[in-house]
Structures are given as structure tokens and as C-alpha cells.
mmCIF file of C-alpha atoms and ligand atoms in Angstrom:
data_model
loop_
_atom_site.group_PDB
_atom_site.id
_atom_site.type_symbol
_atom_site.label_atom_id
_atom_site.label_comp_id
_atom_site.label_asym_id
_atom_site.label_seq_id
_atom_site.Cartn_x
_atom_site.Cartn_y
_atom_site.Cartn_z
ATOM 1 C CA MET A 1 -4.319 269.258 8.863
ATOM 2 C CA PRO A 2 -7.148 266.787 9.714
ATOM 3 C CA ILE A 3 -10.718 267.940 9.299
ATOM 4 C CA PRO A 4 -13.341 267.379 12.381
ATOM 5 C CA ALA A 5 -15.975 265.028 11.870
ATOM 6 C CA LEU A 6 -19.362 266.021 13.539
ATOM 7 C CA ILE A 7 -20.214 263.074 15.729
ATOM 8 C CA ALA A 8 -23.751 262.427 16.782
ATOM 9 C CA ILE A 9 -24.163 259.167 19.534
ATOM 10 C CA THR A 10 -27.390 257.499 19.138
ATOM 11 C CA ARG A 11 -29.251 254.674 20.654
ATOM 12 C CA ASP A 12 -32.319 252.821 19.313
ATOM 13 C CA VAL A 13 -36.003 253.294 20.955
ATOM 14 C CA SER A 14 -36.294 250.793 23.876
ATOM 15 C CA PRO A 15 -39.394 248.330 23.641
ATOM 16 C CA SER A 16 -40.013 249.254 27.244
ATOM 17 C CA LEU A 17 -40.596 252.924 25.975
ATOM 18 C CA ALA A 18 -44.044 252.728 27.340
ATOM 19 C CA ALA A 19 -42.862 252.393 30.775
ATOM 20 C CA CYS A 20 -41.031 255.832 30.684
ATOM 21 C CA GLU A 21 -40.352 258.240 33.576
ATOM 22 C CA LEU A 22 -42.701 261.033 33.320
ATOM 23 C CA SER A 23 -42.949 264.387 35.305
ATOM 24 C CA PHE A 24 -45.258 267.130 33.143
ATOM 25 C CA VAL A 25 -46.549 265.329 30.793
ATOM 26 C CA GLU A 26 -49.382 263.131 30.830
ATOM 27 C CA ARG A 27 -49.322 259.236 30.187
ATOM 28 C CA ALA A 28 -50.559 258.194 26.616
ATOM 29 C CA PRO A 29 -50.071 255.250 24.631
ATOM 30 C CA ILE A 30 -47.104 255.344 22.403
ATOM 31 C CA ASP A 31 -47.227 253.551 18.987
ATOM 32 C CA LEU A 32 -43.763 251.856 19.315
ATOM 33 C CA ASP A 33 -43.177 250.448 15.403
ATOM 34 C CA ARG A 34 -43.996 254.540 15.009
ATOM 35 C CA ALA A 35 -41.247 255.673 17.625
ATOM 36 C CA ILE A 36 -39.207 253.629 16.066
ATOM 37 C CA GLU A 37 -39.791 254.730 12.441
ATOM 38 C CA GLN A 38 -39.531 258.852 13.886
ATOM 39 C CA HIS A 39 -35.996 257.818 15.218
ATOM 40 C CA ARG A 40 -34.855 256.280 12.064
ATOM 41 C CA ALA A 41 -35.824 259.150 9.995
ATOM 42 C CA TYR A 42 -34.099 261.556 12.845
ATOM 43 C CA ARG A 43 -30.642 259.521 12.445
ATOM 44 C CA ALA A 44 -31.006 260.051 8.880
ATOM 45 C CA ALA A 45 -31.453 263.703 9.183
ATOM 46 C CA LEU A 46 -28.664 264.312 11.478
ATOM 47 C CA ALA A 47 -26.142 261.941 8.647
ATOM 48 C CA THR A 48 -28.123 264.459 6.217
ATOM 49 C CA LEU A 49 -26.691 267.594 8.239
ATOM 50 C CA GLY A 50 -23.049 266.160 7.753
ATOM 51 C CA CYS A 51 -23.072 264.086 11.505
ATOM 52 C CA GLU A 52 -21.475 260.788 11.522
ATOM 53 C CA VAL A 53 -23.930 258.318 13.264
ATOM 54 C CA HIS A 54 -23.427 255.857 15.741
ATOM 55 C CA ASP A 55 -26.305 253.661 16.986
ATOM 56 C CA LEU A 56 -26.227 251.449 20.415
ATOM 57 C CA PRO A 57 -28.414 248.869 20.169
ATOM 58 C CA ALA A 58 -31.486 249.622 22.290
ATOM 59 C CA GLN A 59 -31.407 248.805 25.858
ATOM 60 C CA PRO A 60 -34.915 246.917 26.455
ATOM 61 C CA GLN A 61 -34.226 246.903 30.405
ATOM 62 C CA CYS A 62 -33.681 250.748 30.342
ATOM 63 C CA PRO A 63 -36.963 252.203 28.899
ATOM 64 C CA ASP A 64 -35.487 255.534 28.337
ATOM 65 C CA ALA A 65 -32.301 254.799 27.533
ATOM 66 C CA VAL A 66 -32.830 256.291 23.845
ATOM 67 C CA PHE A 67 -32.543 259.794 25.631
ATOM 68 C CA VAL A 68 -28.520 259.560 25.302
ATOM 69 C CA GLU A 69 -28.285 263.116 26.121
ATOM 70 C CA ASP A 70 -28.931 262.731 29.747
ATOM 71 C CA VAL A 71 -25.998 260.616 30.555
ATOM 72 C CA ALA A 72 -23.178 262.504 29.614
ATOM 73 C CA VAL A 73 -22.116 266.224 28.894
ATOM 74 C CA VAL A 74 -19.475 266.734 25.284
ATOM 75 C CA VAL A 75 -17.155 269.516 25.654
ATOM 76 C CA ASP A 76 -14.078 269.838 23.554
ATOM 77 C CA GLU A 77 -11.760 268.745 25.841
ATOM 78 C CA VAL A 78 -13.613 266.033 28.052
ATOM 79 C CA ALA A 79 -17.024 263.971 28.181
ATOM 80 C CA VAL A 80 -18.333 263.997 32.009
ATOM 81 C CA MET A 81 -20.280 260.754 32.347
ATOM 82 C CA THR A 82 -23.298 261.986 34.732
ATOM 83 C CA ARG A 83 -25.483 260.484 37.593
ATOM 84 C CA PRO A 84 -29.093 260.616 36.380
ATOM 85 C CA GLY A 85 -31.778 262.291 38.761
ATOM 86 C CA ALA A 86 -33.794 259.353 38.114
ATOM 87 C CA GLU A 87 -33.201 255.912 40.029
ATOM 88 C CA SER A 88 -34.730 254.129 36.698
ATOM 89 C CA ARG A 89 -31.865 255.795 34.568
ATOM 90 C CA ARG A 90 -28.732 254.767 36.073
ATOM 91 C CA GLY A 91 -27.742 251.878 33.820
ATOM 92 C CA GLU A 92 -27.768 253.683 30.983
ATOM 93 C CA GLY A 93 -24.039 255.096 30.797
ATOM 94 C CA ALA A 94 -22.503 252.148 31.475
ATOM 95 C CA THR A 95 -22.914 251.078 27.730
ATOM 96 C CA VAL A 96 -22.325 254.866 26.342
ATOM 97 C CA ALA A 97 -18.933 255.297 27.982
ATOM 98 C CA PRO A 98 -17.126 253.008 25.764
ATOM 99 C CA LEU A 99 -17.764 254.512 22.909
ATOM 100 C CA LEU A 100 -17.238 258.261 23.851
ATOM 101 C CA ALA A 101 -14.276 256.802 25.397
ATOM 102 C CA ARG A 102 -12.431 256.460 21.462
ATOM 103 C CA TRP A 103 -12.897 260.242 20.878
ATOM 104 C CA ARG A 104 -12.648 262.358 24.875
ATOM 105 C CA THR A 105 -10.913 261.512 28.264
ATOM 106 C CA LEU A 106 -13.883 260.514 30.593
ATOM 107 C CA ARG A 107 -14.895 262.277 33.641
ATOM 108 C CA ALA A 108 -17.769 261.360 36.547
ATOM 109 C CA ILE A 109 -20.270 262.933 38.444
ATOM 110 C CA GLU A 110 -20.172 261.031 41.849
ATOM 111 C CA ALA A 111 -22.885 260.170 43.966
ATOM 112 C CA PRO A 112 -24.384 262.538 46.267
ATOM 113 C CA GLY A 113 -24.490 264.547 42.887
ATOM 114 C CA THR A 114 -26.965 264.141 40.272
ATOM 115 C CA LEU A 115 -26.949 265.499 36.445
ATOM 116 C CA ASP A 116 -29.114 265.250 34.005
ATOM 117 C CA GLY A 117 -27.637 266.261 29.937
ATOM 118 C CA GLY A 118 -30.617 267.572 28.975
ATOM 119 C CA ASP A 119 -30.130 270.204 32.168
ATOM 120 C CA VAL A 120 -26.706 271.436 30.503
ATOM 121 C CA LEU A 121 -26.572 273.914 27.721
ATOM 122 C CA ARG A 122 -23.224 274.423 26.383
ATOM 123 C CA ILE A 123 -22.439 277.529 23.861
ATOM 124 C CA GLY A 124 -18.725 278.406 23.648
ATOM 125 C CA LYS A 125 -17.139 278.418 26.872
ATOM 126 C CA ARG A 126 -20.197 279.181 28.921
ATOM 127 C CA VAL A 127 -22.572 276.232 30.329
ATOM 128 C CA TYR A 128 -25.582 276.518 32.099
ATOM 129 C CA VAL A 129 -27.306 273.929 34.252
ATOM 130 C CA GLY A 130 -31.087 273.608 34.864
ATOM 131 C CA GLN A 131 -31.536 273.495 38.628
ATOM 132 C CA SER A 132 -34.161 270.730 38.141
ATOM 133 C CA ALA A 133 -35.462 267.834 40.408
ATOM 134 C CA ARG A 134 -32.923 265.912 38.149
ATOM 135 C CA SER A 135 -29.696 268.152 38.632
ATOM 136 C CA ASN A 136 -28.697 269.211 42.195
ATOM 137 C CA ALA A 137 -26.402 271.907 43.257
ATOM 138 C CA ASP A 138 -23.912 268.855 44.531
ATOM 139 C CA GLY A 139 -24.074 267.555 40.930
ATOM 140 C CA ILE A 140 -23.404 271.137 39.646
ATOM 141 C CA ALA A 141 -20.667 272.002 41.714
ATOM 142 C CA GLN A 142 -19.147 268.874 40.458
ATOM 143 C CA LEU A 143 -19.851 269.506 36.829
ATOM 144 C CA ARG A 144 -18.179 273.303 37.535
ATOM 145 C CA ALA A 145 -15.014 271.686 39.508
ATOM 146 C CA LEU A 146 -14.319 269.035 35.933
ATOM 147 C CA LEU A 147 -14.832 272.238 33.503
ATOM 148 C CA ALA A 148 -13.112 274.892 35.358
ATOM 149 C CA PRO A 149 -9.750 274.106 34.367
ATOM 150 C CA HIS A 150 -10.965 273.822 30.643
ATOM 151 C CA GLY A 151 -11.577 277.046 31.233
ATOM 152 C CA TYR A 152 -15.510 276.438 31.177
ATOM 153 C CA LEU A 153 -18.177 278.925 33.336
ATOM 154 C CA VAL A 154 -20.446 276.747 34.539
ATOM 155 C CA GLN A 155 -23.494 278.533 36.301
ATOM 156 C CA GLY A 156 -26.892 277.129 37.823
ATOM 157 C CA VAL A 157 -29.888 278.561 36.233
ATOM 158 C CA PRO A 158 -33.771 278.000 37.918
ATOM 159 C CA ILE A 159 -36.355 276.808 35.898
ATOM 160 C CA ARG A 160 -40.034 276.088 36.343
ATOM 161 C CA GLY A 161 -42.802 274.096 35.121
ATOM 162 C CA CYS A 162 -40.363 271.676 33.118
ATOM 163 C CA LEU A 163 -38.433 268.760 32.913
ATOM 164 C CA HIS A 164 -35.115 269.883 32.260
ATOM 165 C CA LEU A 165 -33.315 273.597 31.013
ATOM 166 C CA LYS A 166 -33.358 272.476 27.709
ATOM 167 C CA SER A 167 -36.822 272.027 27.759
ATOM 168 C CA ALA A 168 -36.713 276.295 27.976
ATOM 169 C CA VAL A 169 -33.996 277.253 26.304
ATOM 170 C CA THR A 170 -31.796 275.664 23.897
ATOM 171 C CA ALA A 171 -29.397 277.585 21.436
ATOM 172 C CA LEU A 172 -30.130 278.909 17.413
ATOM 173 C CA ALA A 173 -26.431 280.148 17.336
ATOM 174 C CA ASP A 174 -23.608 281.525 19.224
ATOM 175 C CA ASP A 175 -25.189 284.643 20.111
ATOM 176 C CA ALA A 176 -28.864 283.670 20.014
ATOM 177 C CA VAL A 177 -31.183 281.235 21.984
ATOM 178 C CA LEU A 178 -34.664 280.087 22.063
ATOM 179 C CA LEU A 179 -36.457 280.124 24.925
ATOM 180 C CA GLN A 180 -39.962 279.662 26.704
ATOM 181 C CA PRO A 181 -40.129 282.558 29.354
ATOM 182 C CA ALA A 182 -42.739 280.515 31.448
ATOM 183 C CA TRP A 183 -40.106 278.419 32.448
ATOM 184 C CA VAL A 184 -36.822 280.458 32.462
ATOM 185 C CA ASP A 185 -36.294 283.958 33.228
ATOM 186 C CA ARG A 186 -34.912 286.073 29.888
ATOM 187 C CA GLU A 187 -32.696 287.770 31.974
ATOM 188 C CA ALA A 188 -30.612 284.256 32.562
ATOM 189 C CA PHE A 189 -29.682 285.209 28.911
ATOM 190 C CA ALA A 190 -29.667 288.766 28.749
ATOM 191 C CA GLY A 191 -26.622 289.216 26.220
ATOM 192 C CA PHE A 192 -27.903 286.532 23.737
ATOM 193 C CA ARG A 193 -30.423 287.755 20.788
ATOM 194 C CA LEU A 194 -33.474 285.934 22.235
ATOM 195 C CA VAL A 195 -36.335 284.544 20.027
ATOM 196 C CA GLU A 196 -39.294 283.339 22.135
ATOM 197 C CA VAL A 197 -41.382 280.854 21.137
ATOM 198 C CA ASP A 198 -45.505 281.453 19.714
ATOM 199 C CA ALA A 199 -47.914 281.127 22.646
ATOM 200 C CA ALA A 200 -49.533 278.232 21.020
ATOM 201 C CA GLU A 201 -46.524 276.163 21.060
ATOM 202 C CA GLU A 202 -45.552 275.755 24.511
ATOM 203 C CA HIS A 203 -42.671 272.775 24.161
ATOM 204 C CA ALA A 204 -41.089 274.574 20.893
ATOM 205 C CA ALA A 205 -38.193 275.415 22.476
ATOM 206 C CA ASN A 206 -36.237 272.531 22.340
ATOM 207 C CA VAL A 207 -34.109 272.692 19.217
ATOM 208 C CA LEU A 208 -31.057 270.408 18.550
ATOM 209 C CA ARG A 209 -28.303 273.197 16.440
ATOM 210 C CA ILE A 210 -26.395 271.535 14.233
ATOM 211 C CA GLY A 211 -23.580 274.164 13.005
ATOM 212 C CA GLU A 212 -25.490 277.010 11.006
ATOM 213 C CA ARG A 213 -29.271 274.911 11.107
ATOM 214 C CA VAL A 214 -31.441 273.903 13.970
ATOM 215 C CA VAL A 215 -33.202 270.379 13.952
ATOM 216 C CA SER A 216 -37.029 270.944 15.458
ATOM 217 C CA PRO A 217 -39.991 268.563 16.319
ATOM 218 C CA ALA A 218 -42.672 269.781 12.861
ATOM 219 C CA CYS A 219 -45.461 270.329 14.900
ATOM 220 C CA PHE A 220 -44.019 274.025 15.654
ATOM 221 C CA PRO A 221 -44.476 275.786 12.648
ATOM 222 C CA ARG A 222 -44.534 279.254 14.416
ATOM 223 C CA THR A 223 -41.941 278.931 16.022
ATOM 224 C CA HIS A 224 -40.378 277.849 12.919
ATOM 225 C CA ALA A 225 -41.254 281.037 11.065
ATOM 226 C CA ARG A 226 -39.862 283.257 14.089
ATOM 227 C CA ILE A 227 -36.592 281.488 13.912
ATOM 228 C CA ARG A 228 -36.283 281.655 10.309
ATOM 229 C CA ALA A 229 -37.291 285.348 10.785
ATOM 230 C CA ALA A 230 -33.850 285.387 12.742
ATOM 231 C CA GLY A 231 -32.252 284.422 9.751
ATOM 232 C CA ILE A 232 -31.660 280.627 10.856
ATOM 233 C CA GLU A 233 -32.649 277.621 9.216
ATOM 234 C CA VAL A 234 -34.708 275.303 10.433
ATOM 235 C CA VAL A 235 -34.896 270.953 9.823
ATOM 236 C CA ALA A 236 -38.224 269.694 10.895
ATOM 237 C CA VAL A 237 -38.737 266.109 11.984
ATOM 238 C CA ASP A 238 -41.947 264.391 13.356
ATOM 239 C CA VAL A 239 -40.825 262.891 16.534
ATOM 240 C CA SER A 240 -44.540 262.746 18.009
ATOM 241 C CA GLU A 241 -44.325 259.376 19.278
ATOM 242 C CA LEU A 242 -41.020 260.520 21.436
ATOM 243 C CA GLN A 243 -42.622 263.589 22.786
ATOM 244 C CA LYS A 244 -45.088 261.409 24.492
ATOM 245 C CA ALA A 245 -42.015 260.051 26.151
ATOM 246 C CA GLU A 246 -41.072 263.627 27.861
ATOM 247 C CA GLY A 247 -38.639 263.588 24.686
ATOM 248 C CA ALA A 248 -37.980 265.890 21.715
ATOM 249 C CA VAL A 249 -34.489 266.562 19.566
ATOM 250 C CA THR A 250 -31.741 267.718 21.673
ATOM 251 C CA CYS A 251 -32.330 264.293 24.136
ATOM 252 C CA CYS A 252 -32.136 261.995 21.448
ATOM 253 C CA SER A 253 -28.255 262.196 20.416
ATOM 254 C CA LEU A 254 -24.910 263.596 21.770
ATOM 255 C CA VAL A 255 -23.269 265.397 19.037
ATOM 256 C CA PHE A 256 -19.897 267.082 19.156
ATOM 257 C CA GLU A 257 -16.818 267.304 16.937
ATOM 258 C CA THR A 258 -13.527 264.906 17.084
ATOM 259 C CA GLY A 259 -11.529 267.626 17.392
ATOM 260 C CA PRO A 260 -9.222 269.645 15.751
HETATM 261 C C1 LIG B 1 -37.618 261.010 31.632
HETATM 262 O O1 LIG B 1 -38.510 261.741 32.174
HETATM 263 O O2 LIG B 1 -35.939 261.043 31.692
HETATM 264 C C2 LIG B 1 -37.484 261.061 30.021
HETATM 265 N N1 LIG B 1 -38.737 259.699 30.081
HETATM 266 C C3 LIG B 1 -37.536 261.929 28.892
HETATM 267 C C4 LIG B 1 -36.000 262.259 29.404
HETATM 268 C C5 LIG B 1 -35.480 263.647 28.127
HETATM 269 N N2 LIG B 1 -33.952 263.562 28.107
HETATM 270 C C6 LIG B 1 -33.790 265.234 27.675
HETATM 271 O O3 LIG B 1 -34.823 265.784 27.551
HETATM 272 N N3 LIG B 1 -32.658 265.264 27.749
#
């Protein structure tokens, strides 16, 4: 039987990154060369963790195109191309779709639905979707209709004070989540082991799970200690320049298995 490979789709940093969308973060000067170097190191970390990394060329006209997570939702059976909530980002998916089509049948969210992949947290067959400024009720209903036939339970989750659901909560393991209680209610994740971010590290809830380990921004050592205390290994990466564009670690890749 063939061994499933782990694929990570990424995209090089756009030279226009400084013109990115910002919602909850103050605009600050971005060092583009440093952002590019941090992105290179991020890709290297994914490769070290066992991913086959497929890096797309930068999209100069799309400042936020490095954040590939937002343009697709990939589950075991299909990939759903999203319709991002920010109009400036709607041109990003077209160049990701042909690559994804190598491994998955493609479906799509249609207008008037909007959905950002950053709002979609999948843990097993449960799919939590942030009710955010980027993902509307119609987009969530369309995702539910597309995934329900494959056995997924899609449920909307209210969030506040942050961009996406995965700004507020991400998976640490099949039975554990890392959560920022100021931005999402703990009750929405009852039944999971809950690890909360350290109060001094507001933005620390976004980690990228790869197998038994999680990738996390290097600037959150207190939260890393909490994650390690829960028995989970942390791989720290410096993404300070991408954080200025309101991105972190899940947003820079689409990670999935090739199949059984
Ligand atoms: C945006 O506002 O769309 C980008 N500046 C940041 C997107 C980050 N995406 C993510 O966390 N999934």
C-alpha cells in the first residue's frame, strides 16, 4: 500500500506585501527582505517536519497572496476553493487551484457566499467555522452542503476582536486545542483538552499542527511552555514581518495528506 505523503502548498511573499489588508493590527513598516527570509525558513521547517513543499511564485499584484490558507479548504475527499471576504484577495485562488487539482477534486464557494480558510478549523470530522467579517452565513452554509456528504459536521462559531477563528483557536492534537479566551468562548470547544495562551501573549493561539508537533511563532515562549506541559512538542519559527501583515503560521500554507 502506498504511504501517504504530506503536501504543503506555499507561495512566495509578494513584493507588495506592505499594501496588505489589516483589520485588528496597526500598520507598521515591513522589512520585505526579512519577510522573504522568514518565509524561506518557514518552508524549511515544514520540509524538516516531513512535508513535500510546493512553493508557488509570488503574485506581485496581490499583497496578501502569501497567505494561501485563505483561498482553499482541503479535507481528505475534496478541496473547496473559497471566495475570500476581502475583495482585494479574490484573485489569489486561481493560481492555487490547478496545483490542488493534482490531489483533490475541486469544489467552490459561490457569490454571495464569502469564506476565508483562516476561519476553518478541522479536527477529524468536525469543522468549526468562524462567524467573522470575512466568512458570512451563506459561505458557511455552502461549506456545510459541500462537506456533509463526506461525513463532516460543519458548525459556525462566533468570534470577537480578531480576524479569523484560527487567530483565536487551533488544534494541538485530536483531543486538544490552544485557545485565546478573549476572542472565542471556551464552551464552543467543550470536550477538548483546553490549553490557553499566556495572558501576556495575546496572538499566540495560532499554531500549525503537523503530526504530533506544532509550529508556532518564536515570540511566544510562555505559551510554548504551556503547550510543552501538555505533552506536545513545539517548533518555533520567526515570522515577525508576516505578523505585521496580520498573518502567522497556519495562514502561510495548505497542508494535507496525498491520500490513503
Ligand atoms: C488579510 O487581512 O487578509 C491578511 N493581511 C492576513 C491574512 C491572514 N490569514 C490567516 O491568518 N489565515
